[in-house]
Short mmCIF file of C-alpha atoms in Angstrom, two decimals:
data_model
loop_
_atom_site.label_atom_id
_atom_site.label_comp_id
_atom_site.label_asym_id
_atom_site.label_seq_id
_atom_site.Cartn_x
_atom_site.Cartn_y
_atom_site.Cartn_z
CA THR G 1169 126.87 136.95 61.94
CA HIS G 1170 124.91 135.37 59.12
CA ALA G 1171 127.11 132.27 59.01
CA LEU G 1172 126.62 131.67 62.74
CA LYS G 1173 122.83 131.98 62.41
CA LYS G 1174 122.89 129.54 59.52
CA LEU G 1175 124.99 127.09 61.56
CA ARG G 1176 122.54 127.33 64.49
CA LYS G 1177 119.64 126.65 62.15
CA TYR G 1178 121.38 123.56 60.74
CA LYS G 1179 122.06 122.37 64.28
CA GLU G 1180 118.37 122.82 65.20
CA ILE G 1181 117.32 120.84 62.14
CA TYR G 1182 119.82 118.11 62.94
CA MET G 1183 118.68 117.85 66.56
CA GLU G 1184 115.02 117.66 65.52
CA ASP G 1185 115.88 114.96 63.02
CA CYS G 1186 117.61 113.02 65.81
CA ARG G 1187 114.50 113.32 68.02
CA ILE G 1188 112.26 112.18 65.16
CA ARG G 1189 114.46 109.14 64.50
CA GLU G 1190 114.59 108.28 68.21
CA PHE G 1191 110.82 108.51 68.48
CA GLN G 1192 110.25 106.45 65.33
CA ALA G 1193 112.49 103.74 66.77
CA ALA G 1194 110.45 103.87 70.00
CA VAL G 1195 107.21 103.56 68.00
CA ASP G 1196 108.56 100.61 66.02
CA THR G 1197 109.71 98.89 69.21
CA ALA G 1198 106.38 99.50 70.94
CA ILE G 1199 104.44 98.08 67.99
CA PHE G 1200 106.70 95.04 67.90
CA ASP G 1201 106.25 94.54 71.64
CA ILE G 1202 102.48 94.84 71.35
CA MET G 1203 102.33 92.40 68.45
CA ILE G 1204 104.71 89.82 69.86
CA SER G 1205 105.27 89.99 73.59
CA CYS G 1206 102.49 91.82 75.42
CA PRO G 1207 100.53 89.12 77.27
CA SER G 1208 97.32 91.17 77.61
CA ARG G 1209 95.44 94.19 76.37
CA GLU G 1210 96.26 95.95 79.65
CA ALA G 1211 99.98 95.35 79.13
CA ALA G 1212 99.67 96.75 75.60
CA LEU G 1213 97.89 99.85 76.91
CA ASP G 1214 100.64 100.30 79.51
CA ARG G 1215 103.17 100.14 76.65
CA ILE G 1216 101.25 102.90 74.85
CA VAL G 1217 101.39 105.10 77.96
CA ILE G 1218 105.17 104.69 78.04
CA LEU G 1219 105.36 105.64 74.37
CA GLN G 1220 103.16 108.68 74.95
CA GLU G 1221 105.47 109.78 77.78
CA LYS G 1222 108.42 109.42 75.40
CA ALA G 1223 106.61 111.60 72.86
CA ALA G 1224 105.99 114.26 75.51
CA GLU G 1225 109.66 114.13 76.54
CA LEU G 1226 110.99 114.49 72.99
CA PHE G 1227 108.35 116.93 71.71
CA PRO G 1228 107.04 119.06 74.59
CA GLY G 1229 103.65 120.58 73.90
CA GLN G 1230 103.00 118.31 70.92
CA ILE G 1231 101.07 115.47 72.59
CA GLU G 1232 98.00 116.18 70.43
CA THR G 1233 100.07 115.22 67.40
CA PHE G 1234 100.77 111.85 69.03
CA LYS G 1235 97.08 111.38 69.74
CA ILE G 1236 96.09 112.24 66.16
CA VAL G 1237 98.86 110.55 64.19
CA TYR G 1238 100.09 107.59 66.22
CA LEU G 1239 97.43 106.60 68.71
CA PRO G 1240 94.75 105.47 66.22
CA ARG G 1241 97.27 103.32 64.35
CA ILE G 1242 98.59 101.70 67.51
CA MET G 1243 95.08 101.13 68.89
CA ARG G 1244 94.12 99.32 65.67
CA ILE G 1245 97.07 97.02 66.28
CA VAL G 1246 96.01 96.47 69.90
CA ASP G 1247 92.41 95.81 68.87
CA THR G 1248 93.52 93.33 66.21
CA ARG G 1249 95.94 91.56 68.53
CA PHE G 1250 93.46 91.24 71.39
CA LYS G 1251 90.23 91.07 69.34
CA LYS G 1252 88.35 93.84 71.11
#
């Protein structure tokens, strides 16, 4: 029925919103870790790999979005922190 389809659509939107919020929290945590507690550039890059894996887990097939939207921003932070 129409009401059931509408309910499914709302559920899909809600679940995507949950994934977005989870990923944003992971990004924030990774940036904090890189800025405060990563002892080396290599450790920071390892942290980025973990974040990229999280992106792939939450948004299958969308890794290019991570590379375009998030990676440049995070690499600027790494470069600033470790003075490339």
